Coordinates of C-alpha atoms and ligand atoms in Angstrom, one line a residue:
X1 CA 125.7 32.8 164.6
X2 CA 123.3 33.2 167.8
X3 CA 120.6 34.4 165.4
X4 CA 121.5 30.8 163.1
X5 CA 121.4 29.0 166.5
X6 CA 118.3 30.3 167.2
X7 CA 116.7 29.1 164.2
X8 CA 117.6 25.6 164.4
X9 CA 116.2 25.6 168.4
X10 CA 112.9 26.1 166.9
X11 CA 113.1 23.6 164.0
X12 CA 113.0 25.8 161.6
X13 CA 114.5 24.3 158.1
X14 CA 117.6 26.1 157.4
X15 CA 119.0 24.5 153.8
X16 CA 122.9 25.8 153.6
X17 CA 123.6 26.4 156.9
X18 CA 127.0 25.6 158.3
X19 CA 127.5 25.1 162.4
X20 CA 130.1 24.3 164.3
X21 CA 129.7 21.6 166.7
X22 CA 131.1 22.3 170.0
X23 CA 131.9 26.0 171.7
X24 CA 133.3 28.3 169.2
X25 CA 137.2 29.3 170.1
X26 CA 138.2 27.3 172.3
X27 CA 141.5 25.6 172.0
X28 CA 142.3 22.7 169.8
X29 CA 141.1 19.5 171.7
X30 CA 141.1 16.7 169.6
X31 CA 138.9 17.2 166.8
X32 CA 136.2 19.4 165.1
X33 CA 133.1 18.9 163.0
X34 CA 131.4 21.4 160.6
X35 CA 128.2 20.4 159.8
X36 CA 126.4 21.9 156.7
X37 CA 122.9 21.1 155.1
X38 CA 123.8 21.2 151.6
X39 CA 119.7 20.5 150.7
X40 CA 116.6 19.8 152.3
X41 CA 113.4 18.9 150.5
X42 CA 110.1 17.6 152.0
X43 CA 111.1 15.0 154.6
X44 CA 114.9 14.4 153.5
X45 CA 117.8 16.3 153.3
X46 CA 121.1 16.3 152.4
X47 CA 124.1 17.5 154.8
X48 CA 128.6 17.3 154.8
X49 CA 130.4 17.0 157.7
X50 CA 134.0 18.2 157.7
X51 CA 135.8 16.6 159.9
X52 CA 139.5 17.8 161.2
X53 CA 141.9 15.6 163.4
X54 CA 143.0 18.5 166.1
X55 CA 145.1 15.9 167.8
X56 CA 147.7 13.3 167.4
X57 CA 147.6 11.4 163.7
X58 CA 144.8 8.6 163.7
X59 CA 145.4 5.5 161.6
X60 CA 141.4 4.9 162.1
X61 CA 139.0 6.7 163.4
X62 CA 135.3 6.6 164.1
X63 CA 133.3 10.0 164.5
X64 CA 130.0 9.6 166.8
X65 CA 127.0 12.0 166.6
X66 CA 123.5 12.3 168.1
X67 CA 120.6 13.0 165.8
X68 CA 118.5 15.3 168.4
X69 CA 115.0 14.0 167.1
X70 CA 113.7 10.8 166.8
X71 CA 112.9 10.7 163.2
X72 CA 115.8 11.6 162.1
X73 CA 117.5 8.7 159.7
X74 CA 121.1 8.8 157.9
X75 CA 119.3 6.8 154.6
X76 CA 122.9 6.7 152.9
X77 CA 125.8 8.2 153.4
X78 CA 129.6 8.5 151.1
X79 CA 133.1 8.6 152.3
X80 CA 133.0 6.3 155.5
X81 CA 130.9 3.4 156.4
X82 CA 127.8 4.8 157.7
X83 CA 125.4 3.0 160.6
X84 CA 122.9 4.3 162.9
X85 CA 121.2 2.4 166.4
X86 CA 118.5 4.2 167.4
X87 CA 119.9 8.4 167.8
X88 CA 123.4 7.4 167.4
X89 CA 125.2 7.9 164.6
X90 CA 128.9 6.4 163.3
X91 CA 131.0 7.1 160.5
X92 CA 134.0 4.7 160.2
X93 CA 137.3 5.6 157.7
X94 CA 137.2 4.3 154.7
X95 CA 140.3 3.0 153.0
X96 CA 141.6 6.5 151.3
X97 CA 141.0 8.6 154.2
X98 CA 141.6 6.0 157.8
X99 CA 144.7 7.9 158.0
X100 CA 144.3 11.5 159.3
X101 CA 147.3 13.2 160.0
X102 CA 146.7 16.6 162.6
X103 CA 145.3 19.2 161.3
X104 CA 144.3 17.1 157.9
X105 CA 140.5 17.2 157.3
X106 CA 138.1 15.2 155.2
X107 CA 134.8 15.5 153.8
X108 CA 131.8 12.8 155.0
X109 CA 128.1 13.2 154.1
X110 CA 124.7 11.6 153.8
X111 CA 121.3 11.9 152.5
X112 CA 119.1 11.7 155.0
X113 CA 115.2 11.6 156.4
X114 CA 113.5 13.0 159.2
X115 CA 109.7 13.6 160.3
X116 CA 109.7 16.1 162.5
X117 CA 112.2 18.9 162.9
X118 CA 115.6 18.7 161.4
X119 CA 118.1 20.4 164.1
X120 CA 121.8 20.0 163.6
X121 CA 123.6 16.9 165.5
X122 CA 125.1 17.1 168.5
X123 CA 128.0 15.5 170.5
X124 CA 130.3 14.7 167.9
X125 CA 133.1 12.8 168.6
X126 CA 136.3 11.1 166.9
X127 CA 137.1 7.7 168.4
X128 CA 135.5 8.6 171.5
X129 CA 137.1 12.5 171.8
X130 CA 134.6 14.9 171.7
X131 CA 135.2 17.6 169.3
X132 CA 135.3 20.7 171.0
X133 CA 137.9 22.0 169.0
X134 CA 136.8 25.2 166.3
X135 CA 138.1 25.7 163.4
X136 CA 139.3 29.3 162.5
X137 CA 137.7 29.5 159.3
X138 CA 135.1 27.4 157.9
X139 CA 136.5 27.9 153.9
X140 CA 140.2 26.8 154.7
X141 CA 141.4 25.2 152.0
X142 CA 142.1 21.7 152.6
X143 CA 145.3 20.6 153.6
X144 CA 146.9 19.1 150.4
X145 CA 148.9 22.2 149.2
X146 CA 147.4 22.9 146.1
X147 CA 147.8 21.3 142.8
X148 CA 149.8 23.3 140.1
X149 CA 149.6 22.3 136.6
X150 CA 146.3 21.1 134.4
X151 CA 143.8 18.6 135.4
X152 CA 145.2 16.2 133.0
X153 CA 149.1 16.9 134.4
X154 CA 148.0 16.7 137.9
X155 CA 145.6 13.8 137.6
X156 CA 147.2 11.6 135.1
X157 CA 146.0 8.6 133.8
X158 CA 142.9 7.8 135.6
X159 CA 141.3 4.4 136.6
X160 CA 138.4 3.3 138.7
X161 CA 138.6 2.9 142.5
X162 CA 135.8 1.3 144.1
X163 CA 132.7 3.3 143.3
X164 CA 134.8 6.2 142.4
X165 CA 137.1 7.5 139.8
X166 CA 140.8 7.9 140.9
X167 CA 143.7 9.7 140.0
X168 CA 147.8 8.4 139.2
X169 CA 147.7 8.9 143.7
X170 CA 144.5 6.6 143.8
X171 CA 142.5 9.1 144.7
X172 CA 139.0 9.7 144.4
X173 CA 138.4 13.0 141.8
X174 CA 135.4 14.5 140.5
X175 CA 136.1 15.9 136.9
X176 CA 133.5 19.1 135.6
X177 CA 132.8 20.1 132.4
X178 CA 130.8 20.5 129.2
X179 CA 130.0 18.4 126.1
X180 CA 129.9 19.4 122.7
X181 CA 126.4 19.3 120.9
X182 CA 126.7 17.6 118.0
X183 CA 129.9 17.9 115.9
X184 CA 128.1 17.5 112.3
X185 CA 126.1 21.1 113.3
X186 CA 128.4 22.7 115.6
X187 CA 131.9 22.7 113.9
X188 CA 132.4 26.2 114.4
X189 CA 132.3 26.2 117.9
X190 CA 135.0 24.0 118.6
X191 CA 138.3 26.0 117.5
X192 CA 141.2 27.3 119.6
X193 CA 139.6 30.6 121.0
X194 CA 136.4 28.6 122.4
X195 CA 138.5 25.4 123.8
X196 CA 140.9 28.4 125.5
X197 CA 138.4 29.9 126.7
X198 CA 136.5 26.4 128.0
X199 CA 140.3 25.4 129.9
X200 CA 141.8 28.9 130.9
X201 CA 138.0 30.7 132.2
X202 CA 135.9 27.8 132.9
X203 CA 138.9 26.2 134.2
X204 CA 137.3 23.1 132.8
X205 CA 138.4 19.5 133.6
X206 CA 136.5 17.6 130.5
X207 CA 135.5 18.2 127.0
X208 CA 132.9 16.0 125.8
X209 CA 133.0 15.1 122.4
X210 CA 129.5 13.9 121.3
X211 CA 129.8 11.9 117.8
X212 CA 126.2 11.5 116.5
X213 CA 126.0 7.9 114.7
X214 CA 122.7 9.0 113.3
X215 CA 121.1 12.5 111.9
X216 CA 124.1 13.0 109.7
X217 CA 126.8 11.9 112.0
X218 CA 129.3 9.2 111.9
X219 CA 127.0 7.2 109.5
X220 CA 127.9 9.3 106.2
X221 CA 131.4 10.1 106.7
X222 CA 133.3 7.1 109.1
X223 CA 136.9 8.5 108.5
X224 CA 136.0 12.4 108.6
X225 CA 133.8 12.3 111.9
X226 CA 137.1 10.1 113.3
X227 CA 139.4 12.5 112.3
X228 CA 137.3 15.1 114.2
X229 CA 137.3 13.0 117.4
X230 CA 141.2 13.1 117.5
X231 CA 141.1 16.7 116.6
X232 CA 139.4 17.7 119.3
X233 CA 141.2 15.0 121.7
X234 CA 144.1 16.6 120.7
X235 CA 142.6 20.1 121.5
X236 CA 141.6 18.9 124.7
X237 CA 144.8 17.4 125.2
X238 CA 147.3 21.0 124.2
X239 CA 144.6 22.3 127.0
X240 CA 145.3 19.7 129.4
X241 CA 141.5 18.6 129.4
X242 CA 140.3 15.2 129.8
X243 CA 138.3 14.3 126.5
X244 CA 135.3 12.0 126.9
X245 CA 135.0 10.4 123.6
X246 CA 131.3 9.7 122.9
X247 CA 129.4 7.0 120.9
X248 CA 126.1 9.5 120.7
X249 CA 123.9 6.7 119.6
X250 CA 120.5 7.9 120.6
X251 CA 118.2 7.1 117.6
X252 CA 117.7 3.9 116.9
X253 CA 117.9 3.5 120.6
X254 CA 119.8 -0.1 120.5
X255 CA 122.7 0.3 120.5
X256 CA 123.6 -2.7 119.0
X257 CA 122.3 -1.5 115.7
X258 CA 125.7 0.3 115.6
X259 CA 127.8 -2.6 116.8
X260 CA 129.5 -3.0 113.7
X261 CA 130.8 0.9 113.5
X262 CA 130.8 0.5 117.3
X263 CA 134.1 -1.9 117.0
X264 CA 135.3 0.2 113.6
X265 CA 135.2 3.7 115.4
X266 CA 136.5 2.3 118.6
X267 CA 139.5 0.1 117.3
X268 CA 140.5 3.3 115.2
X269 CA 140.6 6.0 118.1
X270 CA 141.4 3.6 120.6
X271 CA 144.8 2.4 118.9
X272 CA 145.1 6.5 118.0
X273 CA 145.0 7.6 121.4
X274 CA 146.7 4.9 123.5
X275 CA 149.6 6.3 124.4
X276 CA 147.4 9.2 125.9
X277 CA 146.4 9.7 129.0
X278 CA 143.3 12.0 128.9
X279 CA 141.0 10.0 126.9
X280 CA 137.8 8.7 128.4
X281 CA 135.0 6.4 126.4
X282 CA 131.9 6.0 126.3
X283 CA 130.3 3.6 123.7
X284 CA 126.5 4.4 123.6
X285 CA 125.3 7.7 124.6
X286 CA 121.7 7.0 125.3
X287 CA 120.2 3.6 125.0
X288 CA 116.4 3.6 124.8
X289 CA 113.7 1.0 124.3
X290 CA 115.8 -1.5 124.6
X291 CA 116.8 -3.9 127.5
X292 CA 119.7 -4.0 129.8
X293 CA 120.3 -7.7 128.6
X294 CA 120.8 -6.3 125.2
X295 CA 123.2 -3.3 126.3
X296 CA 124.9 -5.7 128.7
X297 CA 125.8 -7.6 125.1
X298 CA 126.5 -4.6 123.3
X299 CA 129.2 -3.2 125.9
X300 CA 130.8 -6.7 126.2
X301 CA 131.4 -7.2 122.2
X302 CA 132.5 -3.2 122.1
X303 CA 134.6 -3.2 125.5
X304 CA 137.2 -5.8 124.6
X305 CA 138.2 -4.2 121.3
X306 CA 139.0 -0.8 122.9
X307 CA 141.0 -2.9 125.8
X308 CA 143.1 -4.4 122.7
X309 CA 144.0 -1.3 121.6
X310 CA 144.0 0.7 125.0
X311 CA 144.3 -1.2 127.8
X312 CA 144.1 1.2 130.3
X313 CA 142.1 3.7 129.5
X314 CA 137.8 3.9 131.4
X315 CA 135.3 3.2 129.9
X316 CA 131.4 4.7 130.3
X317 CA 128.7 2.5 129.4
X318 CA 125.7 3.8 129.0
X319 CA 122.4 2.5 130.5
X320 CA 118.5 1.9 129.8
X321 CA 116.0 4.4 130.2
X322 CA 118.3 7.2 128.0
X323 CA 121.3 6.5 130.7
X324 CA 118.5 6.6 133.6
X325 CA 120.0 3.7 135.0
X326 CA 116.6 2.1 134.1
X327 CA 114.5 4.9 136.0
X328 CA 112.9 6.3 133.0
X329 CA 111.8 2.8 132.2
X330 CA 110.1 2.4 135.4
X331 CA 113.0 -0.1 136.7
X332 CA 115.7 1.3 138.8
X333 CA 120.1 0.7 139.5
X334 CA 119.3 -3.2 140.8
X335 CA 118.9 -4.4 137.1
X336 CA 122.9 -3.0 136.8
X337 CA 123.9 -4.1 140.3
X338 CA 122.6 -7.6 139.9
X339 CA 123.6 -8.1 136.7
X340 CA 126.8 -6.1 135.9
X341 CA 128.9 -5.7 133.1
X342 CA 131.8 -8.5 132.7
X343 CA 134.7 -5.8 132.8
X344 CA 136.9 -4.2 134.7
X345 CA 137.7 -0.4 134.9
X346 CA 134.0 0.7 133.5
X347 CA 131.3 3.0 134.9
X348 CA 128.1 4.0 134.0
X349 CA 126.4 6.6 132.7
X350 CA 123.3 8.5 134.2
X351 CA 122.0 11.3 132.8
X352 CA 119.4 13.8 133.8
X353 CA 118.1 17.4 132.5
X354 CA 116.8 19.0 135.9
X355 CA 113.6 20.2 135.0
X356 CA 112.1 17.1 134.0
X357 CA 114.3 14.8 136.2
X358 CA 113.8 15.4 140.0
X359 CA 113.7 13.9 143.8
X360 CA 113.3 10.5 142.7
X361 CA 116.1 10.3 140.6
X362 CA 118.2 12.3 143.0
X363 CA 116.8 9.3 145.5
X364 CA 118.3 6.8 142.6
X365 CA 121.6 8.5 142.2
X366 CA 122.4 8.7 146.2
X367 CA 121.1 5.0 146.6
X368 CA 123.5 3.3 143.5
X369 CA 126.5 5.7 144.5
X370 CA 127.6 3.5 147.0
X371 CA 127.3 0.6 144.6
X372 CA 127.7 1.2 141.2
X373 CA 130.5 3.8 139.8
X374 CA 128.5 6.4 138.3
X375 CA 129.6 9.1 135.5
X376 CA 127.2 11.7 134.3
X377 CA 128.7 11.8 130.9
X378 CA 125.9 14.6 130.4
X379 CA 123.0 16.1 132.0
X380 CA 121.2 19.4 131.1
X381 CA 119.5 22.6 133.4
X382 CA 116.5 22.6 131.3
X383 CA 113.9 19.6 130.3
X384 CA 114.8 16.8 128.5
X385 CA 113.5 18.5 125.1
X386 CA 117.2 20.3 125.3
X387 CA 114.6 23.3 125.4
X388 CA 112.6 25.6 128.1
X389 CA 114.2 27.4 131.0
X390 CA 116.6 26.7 133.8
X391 CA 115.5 24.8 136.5
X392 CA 117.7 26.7 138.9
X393 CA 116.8 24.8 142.1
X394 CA 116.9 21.6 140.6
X395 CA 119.9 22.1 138.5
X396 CA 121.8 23.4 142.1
X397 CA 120.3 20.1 144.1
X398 CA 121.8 17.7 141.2
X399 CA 125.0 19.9 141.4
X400 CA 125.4 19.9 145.2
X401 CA 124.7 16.3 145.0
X402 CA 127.5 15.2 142.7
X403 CA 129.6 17.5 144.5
X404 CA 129.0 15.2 147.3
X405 CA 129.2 12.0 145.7
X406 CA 132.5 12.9 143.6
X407 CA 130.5 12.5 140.7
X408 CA 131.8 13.7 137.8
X409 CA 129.9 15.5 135.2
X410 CA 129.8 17.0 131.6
X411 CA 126.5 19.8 131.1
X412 CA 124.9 19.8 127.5
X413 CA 126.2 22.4 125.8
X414 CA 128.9 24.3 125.2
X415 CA 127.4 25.1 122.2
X416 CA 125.7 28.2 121.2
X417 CA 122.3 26.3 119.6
X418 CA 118.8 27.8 119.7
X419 CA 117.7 26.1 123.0
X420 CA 118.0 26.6 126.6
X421 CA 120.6 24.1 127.6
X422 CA 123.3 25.8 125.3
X423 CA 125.7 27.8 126.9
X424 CA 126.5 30.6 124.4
X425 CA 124.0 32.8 122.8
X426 CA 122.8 32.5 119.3
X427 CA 125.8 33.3 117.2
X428 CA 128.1 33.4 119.5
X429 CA 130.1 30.9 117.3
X430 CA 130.7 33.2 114.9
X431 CA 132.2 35.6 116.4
X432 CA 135.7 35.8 118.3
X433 CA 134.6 36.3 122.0
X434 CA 133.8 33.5 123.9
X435 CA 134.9 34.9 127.6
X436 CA 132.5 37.7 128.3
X437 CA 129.4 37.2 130.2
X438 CA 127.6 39.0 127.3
X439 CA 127.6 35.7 125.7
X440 CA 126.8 33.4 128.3
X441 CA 123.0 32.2 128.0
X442 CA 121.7 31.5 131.9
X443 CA 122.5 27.6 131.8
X444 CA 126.1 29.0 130.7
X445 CA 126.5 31.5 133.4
X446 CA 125.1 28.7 135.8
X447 CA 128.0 25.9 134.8
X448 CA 130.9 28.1 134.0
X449 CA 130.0 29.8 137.9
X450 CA 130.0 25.7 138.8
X451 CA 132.9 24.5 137.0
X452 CA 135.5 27.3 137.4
X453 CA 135.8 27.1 141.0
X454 CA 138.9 25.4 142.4
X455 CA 139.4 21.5 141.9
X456 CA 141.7 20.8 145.4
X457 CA 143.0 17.5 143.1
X458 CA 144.8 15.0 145.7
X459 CA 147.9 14.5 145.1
X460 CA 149.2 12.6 147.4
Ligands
LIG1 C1 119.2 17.2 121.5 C2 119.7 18.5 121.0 C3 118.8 19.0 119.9 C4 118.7 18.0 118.8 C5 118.2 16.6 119.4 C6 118.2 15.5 118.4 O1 119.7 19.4 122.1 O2 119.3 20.2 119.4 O3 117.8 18.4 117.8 O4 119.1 16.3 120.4 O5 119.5 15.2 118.0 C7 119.6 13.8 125.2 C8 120.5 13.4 124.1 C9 120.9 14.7 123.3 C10 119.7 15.6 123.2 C11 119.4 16.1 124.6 C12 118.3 17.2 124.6 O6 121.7 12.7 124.5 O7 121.3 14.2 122.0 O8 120.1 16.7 122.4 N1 119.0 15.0 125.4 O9 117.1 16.6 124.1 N2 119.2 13.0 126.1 C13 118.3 13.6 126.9 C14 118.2 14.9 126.5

C-alpha cells in the first residue's frame, strides 16, 4: 500500500489501482469509500467507487469528494446523480439504491478527464460524515446473500427500468453471454453438450440466437429456421438461460426489406413463447445504409405485433451505422434521443468489435448510457471483418466499461468458425468436448474468463 501511495503522490498513472480513502483500520465511523481506476487512457479515465454505510441506515445520502487537481472533471457518471463546482464533487442516491441499510454497499462510477496528474480523491464524505471507516477486505461480497438458482429463476421476467434493465425485484442486472453464429452454418454446435457446457462452465446468463434472413437463412425455409429459434429457446430455457431471439438482417441493410417476414417470424415465436419468461427480441440485427427515420418505421410496424402476442416481454431495436447508434455513420446517440421509438419496454442495440471500434465509441457509449437503455446484443474481440486477432486491451476497456454501466452483452461467437472472434477451435463442433481449455480459441478463453465469474443478482 505505502509503495501504491507513493505512486499516486507523484502522479504517476496507475490504471487498476484500488485505495482506500481515509486511515486504514480504524474503527467503523460512518462510512467508507474504495476508490478504483478501472481505465485510464490519454486525458480520461474511468474509476468505481464503493461506497459502504458504516453507520445508522440512510434513506438518502449524498457522498462528497475533492478532486486534488484542477483539471480534473467527472464528464459522466452512473448510479447517482453526479455534479461537480469547481474541485468538489457530489454523488446523490438514485431511486434503487437512496436506501442504505449499515453495512450495505453500492457501486457509483464515472468516466472522467483530467490535464494534469490524475491522483486519487480525497475527503470523501456521506451526507456530510467523513468516511474514515476501512473496510476489511476490499472483495467482500456484497451484502445481498447470494442468489441460488439460474439466471432465468432468479431474475424472472425482465423489463426495462429507466436506462437499465431490471429484474422481477426491479433491479438493475447486467446479463453476459454469447451469440450463436449463424444457425444455417453452425447447427452442430448448438446441441446439449455445448449449451451445458455454455450454462454450467461459462455460467452463462444469455444465448443469442442469430437467425440470418439472408445468405441462406430464414429466407429459404420460414417454418424450419422458426422451429430452430424455439429449439434453442427451449435449450436455453432447460438451462435456465435468457435467449435473445435475433432478426440477423444485415444484408440488404434496411431492414424494412424484411418487414413482411419481420411480422411473420415475430407473430409466430412471439405467440410460441409468451408464456415464457426468458425470451428477449431483437428485430434487426444490423441496419446499415439506411436512415434512422426508416428504422424508426420499421420497429414501430414490427413492435406492436410481438406486443399482441407477448405483451411483456423487451424488445432490442437495432440502430444505424450496423447498431453504432449512428457512430459509424458519422452521426452519434442524439438522432435516437431526440427522436425515439414510440414504445414502451425497448432498448437499443450497439454493437462494436474492439479492434476496429475504440475511444470514441467508448466516449458514445458512456455519454447515451445515462439516456438511452443500451443492450449490446453482440460485439466481437477482433475487427469488424469477424477476423484478425484479439484486441486484448480494447476488448478489456469495452468489458470494464459495460461492467460499469450494467450493460448487458452477448460476444460473437460461440461458435467454432475459421475466424478470430469464434470461441472454439476449428472442429471443435464435431467433437464431444466443449469444457477444456484445449478448445477455447483466445477470444474464447477471454469471455468464458469474463462471463463465468459470479453474477451477485439482486434480489431484493
Ligand atoms: C460475419 C461472420 C462471417 C460471415 C459474415 C457474413 O463472422 O463468418 O461470413 O458475417 O454473414 C457483424 C454482423 C455479423 C458478422 C460480424 C463479423 O452482425 O453477422 O458476422 N459482424 O463481420 N457486424 C459487425 C461485425
Amino acid at each position: 500500500m505505502k509503495r501504491l501511495l507513493a505512486l499516486l503522490a507523484t502522479g504517476a498513472s496507475v490504471v487498476g489501482l484500488t485505495v482506500l480513502a481515509g486511515p486504514p483500520a480504524q474503527a467503523a465511523t460512518g462510512c467508507s469509500a474504495e476508490y478504483t481506476i478501472t481505465s485510464q487512457w490519454a486525458g480520461g479515465f474511468q474509476a468505481g467507487v464503493k461506497v459502504t454505510n458504516l453507520g445508522d441506515p440512510v434513506s438518502d445520502w449524498t457522498l462528497g469528494f475533492t478532486m486534488p487537481d484542477t483539471g480534473q472533471k467527472v464528464v459522466q457518471g452512473w448510479n447517482a446523480t453526479w455534479s461537480q463546482s469547481g474541485s468538489a464533487v457530489t454523488a446523490t442516491g438514485v431511486d434503487w439504491n437512496r436506501t442504505l441499510a449499515t453495512g450495505a454497499s453500492t457501486d457509483l462510477g464515472f468516466v472522467g478527464s483530467f490535464t494534469g496528474s490524475n491522483p486519487a480523491p480525497t475527503s470523501f464524505s456521506l451526507n456530510g460524515v467523513a468516511c474514515t471507516g476501512s473496510v476489511t477486505d476490499p472483495t467482500d461480497p456484497p451484502t445481498d446473500p447470494p442468489a441460488t438458482g439460474t439466471p432465468a429463476d432468479v431474475n424472472g421476467q425482465l423489463h426495462v427500468c429507466g436506462v437499465h434493465l431490471c429484474n422481477q425485484y426491479d433491479r438493475p442486472i447486467q446479463l453476459r453471454g454469447m451469440s450463436t453464429h449463424g444457425i444455417q452454418w453452425f447447427g452442430s454446435c448448438y446441441g446439449d453438450a455445448s449449451l451445458d457446457a455454455l450454462a454450467d462452465d461459462w455460467k452463462s446468463d444469455l444465448l443469442r440466437v442469430a437467425m440470418y434472413v439472408q445468405e441462406d437463412g430464414y429466407e429459404t425455409d420460414p417454418d424450419g429456421f422458426t422451429r430452430q429459434v424455439n429449439r434453442l429457446v427451449d435449450m436455453a430455457e432447460a438451462r435456465g438461460m435468457y435467449a435473445l431471439i435475433d432478426f440477423h438482417t444485415l444484408t440488404p441493410g434496411d431492414p424494412n426489406y424484411n418487414l413482411d417476414r419481420a411480422k411473420t417470424f415475430f407473430s409466430s415465436v412471439a405467440a410460441r413463447n409468451a408464456d415464457k419468461k426468458n425470451v428477449i427480441y431483437e428485430i434487426a440485427n444490423e441496419p446499415n445504409g439506411v436512415s434512422w427515420a426508416a428504422v424508426k418505421n420499421y420497429a414501430e410496424q414490427v413492435i406492436p405485433v410481438i406486443r399482441a402476442a407477448d405483451p411483456d416481454a423487451v424488445v432490442i431495436v437495432g440502430t444505424r451505422g450496423w447498431s453504432s447508434l449512428g457512430v459509424s455513420d458519422g452521426s452519434n446517440e442524439s438522432e435516437v434521443v431526440n427522436n425515439p421509438v414510440n414504445a414502451a419496454n425497448i432498448m437499443y442495440a450497439f454493437h462494436f468489435y474492439a479492434a476496429s471500434h475504440k475511444d470514441n465509441y467508448r466516449a458514445t457509449v458512456s455519454r447515451a448510457a445515462s439516456q438511452l437503455p443500451l443492450f449490446v446484443s453482440e460485439f466481437g474481440t477482433v475487427s469488424a471483418t469477424g477476423g484478425g486477432a484479439v484486441d486484448r486491451a480494447s476488448s478489456v476497456a469495452w468489458l470494464d466499461l459495460l461492467d460499469q454501466l450494467k450493460i448487458s452483452y452477448a460476444n460473437w461467437t460461440f461458435s467454432d468458425a475459421d475466424e478470430g472472434s469464434a470461441a472454439f477451435k476449428p472442429g471443435t463442433c464435431n467433437g464431444s468436448d466443449f469444457s477444456s481449455s484445449a478448445v477455447l480459441t483466445e477470444s474464447g478463453t477471454l469471455l468464458k474468463s469474463r462471463i463465468s465469474t459470479a453474477d451477485n443478482f439482486p434480489t431484493s
